[in-house]
Amino acid sequence: MNSRIRRRTFLTATGALATATAVGDVAYATPHALDDAPEYVDVQLLNITDLHGYLQPTTPSQGSVITGAGGVQVTIGGVGYLATHLKQLREGRTNSIFFSSGDNFSGWPFEVDAHANEPTVEALNALGLQFSTVGNHELDQSVSFLVDHMEHGAPYPVNGRDDNFVDSTGHKFRGANFRFYTANIVHADTGRTIVPPYNIEWVDAGRGRKLPVAFIHLTVMDTPTGSTSYQPGLKSLSDVEQANKLAAQLKARGVNAIVINIHDGGVAGNDYNAGTNPSGPIFQLAANASPDIAAIVTGHWHCRFNMMVPDPNGVPRPVVEAGNHGSLINEINLKLDPSTGEVIRELTTSTNHANTRDVPVDEELQYIADYWTAKGKKRYATPLAKITGDFTRTANAAGESTMGNLAADFAYWDANQHGRADLALISTKPVSGSNALTGDLLFAKGTNAADADGTVLFGEAWGAFGYGNPILTVTLPGTQLHAAFEAQWVPQPNGTVKFAPFAVSQNVSYTYDTTKPVGQRVDPAKVLIDGKPLELNRDYRVAALAYTLIGGDGTTVFTGFTDPVRNDRDHEGFIAYLRAHPVLSPSTLDRARPAS
């Protein structure tokens, strides 16, 4: 196509479109998008999302196999292959912008998580990531951790022990070469965004001219109250309101190419490069976000879709999500009017490229991944503390275990390092959802029991308790705390009663009577806290995992708690507890007692 295309022709053709349009491996706004249009400025957008620190190729249980057109499955994952695919996609492109939709780190590979997520930043720096929105997991520690440490490399908290490790080049951690943005997560006291709300990239329009492309960044709205990211000092604003407000401001400044980069998504079928039966919050946003926005790039749901969805004026624009764990690279190609910088929406195309393993691995990125895998093995084997006996999850008839008691004692200690707690509760057999008791700490390991000395290794402790959740201290009235003790017995639809016990900290004991009806099994006078009976008419400061307090594990009795204070995250806090208590002995199982 050698002559300038008249926009009116395209708008007539596309204004009534109501669903996605796709052919082969490319989603497009109109068939003309597949034509050559050399008179426009090409801009390539490359996106990944929800890497979660998966630097090595994933396994089948981690989602290493995904489905494409016709049900064809491909094996994907690994930053070594990701780097090769990125290089191939960027080849010959003057204007290529590579960014992420969040949750780059705070994931699950031990070698990454136990090195303060610094390995992921090193890998993303080497990949050439230019910017990212803030995902909910980017706030699993704190705003200070994200900005001061992850962005700028400041020690947090103890240099060389907890962070600032030596990377694959022999240097101490120096932070990210890219910045984070969000327009809708703000400090509750000031209303100011925790990082800038948007960024503008300038692309080459030829003859020494530059054109702006703006990215408005948004974060899933429940981040300040989410289980892992619980941050009492933050609040969220409406994503669509912020998007439309900023789009109008940018348009007024003469920025005519605007993209939403949001850490929230949806689901739209199984084909990673198409979209069917779309649902989820991102499609609600897409239906209401300003027509001045040319594309919506998403994350958070760990889903894979590639669609053209009508804006409020009926004009198609990409709405895409590139999976998780390095499975996909989304590529959106925009055509900009060289004089105005406006996106010629009818010429937009989008493709989800699988990060397949049938290409040569990039040696630099694979070296980074292998380096941190080796470092992870060394960190796992680092001696941390000693125990005089086994701490196990094996419970007695009262639901009490030595590992559960240890976890409750840690939570009580941790909360009192950051303020004051009257007691701690840890769910040891949740009603539903995840269990924070994930392993045992054994005095003797393996077959050489005669050589055992009770040494607890760093990796053993990391794997025995926690799932990346913060300890919160909250205020509960005595009546509600009593209700929590009663809530350990949960009536089931089939008439049975499920026992979902709490471990309690060492300063607490109580008696229960299962011969009495559910809801009447614990006498408040027989709940002793620091030797004194529970008082129904006073408030208590209670420490527990955020997951439990917000009902993530099926416990709803804590609804309405007040004055939350965030303490340490479970993994790092438990490690700190063992460092502060270098020799530990299993407790006597007498904190919960059946009535005689």
GROMACS .gro file of C-alpha atoms in nm, residues 310-576:
model
  267
  310PRO     CA    1  -1.418  -0.240   2.073
  311ASP     CA    2  -1.364   0.080   2.268
  312PRO     CA    3  -1.669   0.288   2.376
  313ASN     CA    4  -1.690   0.423   2.019
  314GLY     CA    5  -1.686   0.075   1.869
  315VAL     CA    6  -1.331   0.098   1.732
  316PRO     CA    7  -1.119  -0.214   1.796
  317ARG     CA    8  -0.805  -0.201   2.007
  318PRO     CA    9  -0.582  -0.476   2.149
  319VAL     CA   10  -0.667  -0.621   2.489
  320VAL     CA   11  -0.401  -0.880   2.566
  321GLU     CA   12  -0.243  -1.085   2.843
  322ALA     CA   13   0.087  -1.271   2.805
  323GLY     CA   14   0.047  -1.547   3.063
  324ASN     CA   15   0.306  -1.592   3.336
  325HIS     CA   16   0.645  -1.742   3.425
  326GLY     CA   17   0.797  -1.628   3.097
  327SER     CA   18   0.556  -1.821   2.879
  328LEU     CA   19   0.478  -1.554   2.619
  329ILE     CA   20   0.589  -1.226   2.466
  330ASN     CA   21   0.308  -1.007   2.344
  331GLU     CA   22   0.388  -0.792   2.040
  332ILE     CA   23   0.165  -0.499   1.946
  333ASN     CA   24   0.253  -0.303   1.635
  334LEU     CA   25   0.126   0.054   1.619
  335LYS     CA   26   0.131   0.288   1.320
  336LEU     CA   27   0.166   0.655   1.412
  337ASP     CA   28   0.077   0.950   1.194
  338PRO     CA   29   0.419   1.112   1.137
  339SER     CA   30   0.287   1.466   1.179
  340THR     CA   31   0.051   1.428   1.478
  341GLY     CA   32   0.172   1.113   1.650
  342GLU     CA   33  -0.184   0.980   1.645
  343VAL     CA   34  -0.227   0.602   1.634
  344ILE     CA   35  -0.384   0.484   1.309
  345ARG     CA   36  -0.601   0.242   1.498
  346GLU     CA   37  -0.717   0.057   1.188
  347LEU     CA   38  -0.361  -0.058   1.124
  348THR     CA   39  -0.289  -0.204   1.468
  349THR     CA   40  -0.185  -0.569   1.497
  350SER     CA   41  -0.113  -0.789   1.799
  351THR     CA   42   0.048  -1.131   1.841
  352ASN     CA   43   0.129  -1.349   2.141
  353HIS     CA   44   0.458  -1.525   2.073
  354ALA     CA   45   0.529  -1.843   2.268
  355ASN     CA   46   0.865  -1.850   2.446
  356THR     CA   47   0.950  -2.186   2.293
  357ARG     CA   48   1.266  -2.385   2.359
  358ASP     CA   49   1.337  -2.463   1.994
  359VAL     CA   50   1.574  -2.166   1.954
  360PRO     CA   51   1.936  -2.131   2.066
  361VAL     CA   52   1.959  -2.037   2.432
  362ASP     CA   53   2.107  -1.694   2.507
  363GLU     CA   54   2.433  -1.766   2.689
  364GLU     CA   55   2.437  -1.450   2.901
  365LEU     CA   56   2.085  -1.493   3.038
  366GLN     CA   57   2.126  -1.866   3.093
  367TYR     CA   58   2.449  -1.799   3.280
  368ILE     CA   59   2.261  -1.557   3.508
  369ALA     CA   60   1.991  -1.818   3.575
  370ASP     CA   61   2.247  -2.095   3.639
  371TYR     CA   62   2.455  -1.870   3.864
  372TRP     CA   63   2.161  -1.801   4.092
  373THR     CA   64   2.052  -2.165   4.092
  374ALA     CA   65   2.398  -2.256   4.225
  375LYS     CA   66   2.383  -1.971   4.478
  376GLY     CA   67   2.044  -2.100   4.589
  377LYS     CA   68   2.187  -2.443   4.667
  378LYS     CA   69   2.459  -2.285   4.881
  379ARG     CA   70   2.211  -2.062   5.063
  380TYR     CA   71   1.983  -2.357   5.127
  381ALA     CA   72   2.270  -2.546   5.295
  382THR     CA   73   2.372  -2.256   5.522
  383PRO     CA   74   2.345  -2.355   5.894
  384LEU     CA   75   2.095  -2.132   6.071
  385ALA     CA   76   2.010  -2.271   6.417
  386LYS     CA   77   2.000  -2.589   6.624
  387ILE     CA   78   1.708  -2.783   6.767
  388THR     CA   79   1.712  -3.032   7.053
  389GLY     CA   80   1.426  -3.242   6.913
  390ASP     CA   81   1.183  -3.273   6.625
  391PHE     CA   82   0.938  -3.001   6.534
  392THR     CA   83   0.663  -3.172   6.336
  393ARG     CA   84   0.314  -3.101   6.208
  394THR     CA   85   0.183  -3.421   6.367
  395ALA     CA   86  -0.103  -3.307   6.588
  396ASN     CA   87  -0.244  -3.453   6.906
  397ALA     CA   88  -0.617  -3.489   6.968
  398ALA     CA   89  -0.637  -3.119   7.058
  399GLY     CA   90  -0.495  -3.022   6.718
  400GLU     CA   91  -0.169  -2.910   6.877
  401SER     CA   92   0.172  -2.979   6.725
  402THR     CA   93   0.527  -2.874   6.799
  403MET     CA   94   0.559  -2.710   6.456
  404GLY     CA   95   0.232  -2.524   6.502
  405ASN     CA   96   0.339  -2.397   6.843
  406LEU     CA   97   0.674  -2.285   6.700
  407ALA     CA   98   0.494  -2.089   6.427
  408ALA     CA   99   0.264  -1.921   6.683
  409ASP     CA  100   0.560  -1.834   6.904
  410PHE     CA  101   0.737  -1.681   6.604
  411ALA     CA  102   0.431  -1.470   6.513
  412TYR     CA  103   0.402  -1.345   6.873
  413TRP     CA  104   0.772  -1.258   6.884
  414ASP     CA  105   0.767  -1.091   6.543
  415ALA     CA  106   0.466  -0.876   6.627
  416ASN     CA  107   0.633  -0.761   6.946
  417GLN     CA  108   0.943  -0.654   6.751
  418HIS     CA  109   0.725  -0.401   6.568
  419GLY     CA  110   0.486  -0.292   6.841
  420ARG     CA  111   0.274  -0.483   7.089
  421ALA     CA  112   0.074  -0.803   7.063
  422ASP     CA  113  -0.121  -0.975   7.341
  423LEU     CA  114  -0.118  -1.314   7.170
  424ALA     CA  115  -0.075  -1.490   6.836
  425LEU     CA  116  -0.290  -1.740   6.647
  426ILE     CA  117  -0.178  -1.956   6.353
  427SER     CA  118  -0.420  -2.174   6.158
  428THR     CA  119  -0.269  -2.524   6.144
  429LYS     CA  120  -0.547  -2.703   5.956
  430PRO     CA  121  -0.737  -2.436   5.761
  431VAL     CA  122  -1.102  -2.462   5.668
  432SER     CA  123  -0.990  -2.414   5.306
  433GLY     CA  124  -0.701  -2.269   5.108
  434SER     CA  125  -0.331  -2.289   5.184
  435ASN     CA  126  -0.161  -2.408   5.500
  436ALA     CA  127   0.136  -2.206   5.624
  437LEU     CA  128   0.282  -2.512   5.794
  438THR     CA  129   0.467  -2.652   5.495
  439GLY     CA  130   0.734  -2.875   5.649
  440ASP     CA  131   0.891  -3.030   5.958
  441LEU     CA  132   1.222  -2.949   6.125
  442LEU     CA  133   1.388  -3.279   6.222
  443PHE     CA  134   1.677  -3.330   6.462
  444ALA     CA  135   1.814  -3.616   6.253
  445LYS     CA  136   1.796  -3.615   5.875
  446GLY     CA  137   1.867  -3.894   5.633
  447THR     CA  138   2.033  -4.225   5.722
  448ASN     CA  139   2.322  -4.095   5.932
  449ALA     CA  140   2.120  -4.038   6.248
  450ALA     CA  141   2.423  -4.106   6.465
  451ASP     CA  142   2.592  -3.797   6.321
  452ALA     CA  143   2.293  -3.570   6.373
  453ASP     CA  144   2.346  -3.258   6.578
  454GLY     CA  145   2.010  -3.084   6.530
  455THR     CA  146   2.136  -2.832   6.277
  456VAL     CA  147   1.861  -2.646   6.093
  457LEU     CA  148   1.961  -2.532   5.746
  458PHE     CA  149   1.844  -2.202   5.597
  459GLY     CA  150   1.649  -2.378   5.323
  460GLU     CA  151   1.484  -2.618   5.565
  461ALA     CA  152   1.356  -2.328   5.774
  462TRP     CA  153   1.241  -2.140   5.463
  463GLY     CA  154   1.047  -2.445   5.348
  464ALA     CA  155   0.894  -2.533   5.684
  465PHE     CA  156   0.676  -2.229   5.738
  466GLY     CA  157   0.509  -1.966   5.526
  467TYR     CA  158   0.385  -1.883   5.178
  468GLY     CA  159   0.506  -1.526   5.140
  469ASN     CA  160   0.246  -1.378   5.376
  470PRO     CA  161   0.290  -1.093   5.626
  471ILE     CA  162   0.220  -1.119   5.996
  472LEU     CA  163  -0.039  -0.857   6.093
  473THR     CA  164  -0.123  -0.729   6.438
  474VAL     CA  165  -0.487  -0.623   6.467
  475THR     CA  166  -0.729  -0.517   6.735
  476LEU     CA  167  -1.018  -0.750   6.825
  477PRO     CA  168  -1.273  -0.705   7.102
  478GLY     CA  169  -1.274  -0.983   7.358
  479THR     CA  170  -1.608  -1.110   7.229
  480GLN     CA  171  -1.464  -1.155   6.881
  481LEU     CA  172  -1.149  -1.319   7.011
  482HIS     CA  173  -1.367  -1.563   7.204
  483ALA     CA  174  -1.561  -1.626   6.884
  484ALA     CA  175  -1.232  -1.711   6.712
  485PHE     CA  176  -1.164  -1.985   6.966
  486GLU     CA  177  -1.516  -2.119   6.909
  487ALA     CA  178  -1.470  -2.102   6.530
  488GLN     CA  179  -1.222  -2.389   6.541
  489TRP     CA  180  -1.522  -2.623   6.506
  490VAL     CA  181  -1.692  -2.566   6.173
  491PRO     CA  182  -2.030  -2.729   6.092
  492GLN     CA  183  -2.037  -2.890   5.747
  493PRO     CA  184  -2.330  -2.923   5.505
  494ASN     CA  185  -2.343  -3.299   5.562
  495GLY     CA  186  -2.396  -3.253   5.935
  496THR     CA  187  -2.042  -3.328   6.045
  497VAL     CA  188  -1.811  -3.085   6.222
  498LYS     CA  189  -1.469  -3.003   6.080
  499PHE     CA  190  -1.193  -2.928   6.328
  500ALA     CA  191  -0.980  -2.634   6.210
  501PRO     CA  192  -0.753  -2.562   6.507
  502PHE     CA  193  -0.539  -2.259   6.580
  503ALA     CA  194  -0.196  -2.285   6.733
  504VAL     CA  195  -0.161  -2.030   7.012
  505SER     CA  196   0.149  -1.852   7.138
  506GLN     CA  197   0.326  -1.976   7.451
  507ASN     CA  198   0.159  -1.717   7.674
  508VAL     CA  199  -0.186  -1.865   7.603
  509SER     CA  200  -0.370  -2.178   7.715
  510TYR     CA  201  -0.734  -2.279   7.702
  511THR     CA  202  -0.973  -2.561   7.780
  512TYR     CA  203  -1.245  -2.685   7.546
  513ASP     CA  204  -1.535  -2.927   7.577
  514THR     CA  205  -1.652  -3.110   7.262
  515THR     CA  206  -1.951  -3.258   7.445
  516LYS     CA  207  -2.113  -2.916   7.424
  517PRO     CA  208  -2.275  -2.766   7.110
  518VAL     CA  209  -2.064  -2.590   6.850
  519GLY     CA  210  -2.026  -2.228   6.955
  520GLN     CA  211  -2.033  -2.316   7.326
  521ARG     CA  212  -1.719  -2.525   7.361
  522VAL     CA  213  -1.475  -2.271   7.501
  523ASP     CA  214  -1.546  -2.098   7.833
  524PRO     CA  215  -1.389  -1.747   7.821
  525ALA     CA  216  -1.290  -1.788   8.186
  526LYS     CA  217  -1.076  -2.086   8.084
  527VAL     CA  218  -0.888  -1.898   7.812
  528LEU     CA  219  -0.577  -1.770   7.986
  529ILE     CA  220  -0.363  -1.496   7.832
  530ASP     CA  221  -0.052  -1.422   8.035
  531GLY     CA  222  -0.223  -1.614   8.315
  532LYS     CA  223  -0.537  -1.398   8.314
  533PRO     CA  224  -0.882  -1.501   8.187
  534LEU     CA  225  -1.001  -1.360   7.856
  535GLU     CA  226  -1.212  -1.049   7.919
  536LEU     CA  227  -1.504  -1.008   7.681
  537ASN     CA  228  -1.532  -0.633   7.739
  538ARG     CA  229  -1.174  -0.534   7.651
  539ASP     CA  230  -0.974  -0.516   7.330
  540TYR     CA  231  -0.679  -0.740   7.242
  541ARG     CA  232  -0.394  -0.699   6.999
  542VAL     CA  233  -0.379  -1.025   6.803
  543ALA     CA  234  -0.104  -1.136   6.566
  544ALA     CA  235  -0.182  -1.371   6.277
  545LEU     CA  236  -0.112  -1.418   5.910
  546ALA     CA  237  -0.290  -1.173   5.681
  547TYR     CA  238  -0.426  -1.469   5.484
  548THR     CA  239  -0.616  -1.586   5.791
  549LEU     CA  240  -0.732  -1.244   5.907
  550ILE     CA  241  -0.887  -1.149   5.572
  551GLY     CA  242  -1.056  -1.489   5.535
  552GLY     CA  243  -0.829  -1.641   5.270
  553ASP     CA  244  -0.824  -1.976   5.450
  554GLY     CA  245  -1.199  -1.991   5.500
  555THR     CA  246  -1.197  -1.836   5.847
  556THR     CA  247  -1.447  -1.549   5.851
  557VAL     CA  248  -1.457  -1.476   6.223
  558PHE     CA  249  -1.196  -1.197   6.204
  559THR     CA  250  -1.400  -0.974   5.975
  560GLY     CA  251  -1.403  -0.615   6.099
  561PHE     CA  252  -1.067  -0.614   6.275
  562THR     CA  253  -0.921  -0.267   6.326
  563ASP     CA  254  -0.586  -0.089   6.357
  564PRO     CA  255  -0.381  -0.331   6.145
  565VAL     CA  256  -0.002  -0.311   6.167
  566ARG     CA  257   0.210  -0.498   5.915
  567ASN     CA  258   0.509  -0.685   6.059
  568ASP     CA  259   0.756  -0.912   5.875
  569ARG     CA  260   0.674  -1.147   5.593
  570ASP     CA  261   0.654  -1.509   5.711
  571HIS     CA  262   0.970  -1.642   5.541
  572GLU     CA  263   1.205  -1.359   5.632
  573GLY     CA  264   1.055  -1.317   5.978
  574PHE     CA  265   1.085  -1.688   6.061
  575ILE     CA  266   1.449  -1.681   5.953
  576ALA     CA  267   1.505  -1.380   6.180
   0.00000   0.00000   0.00000
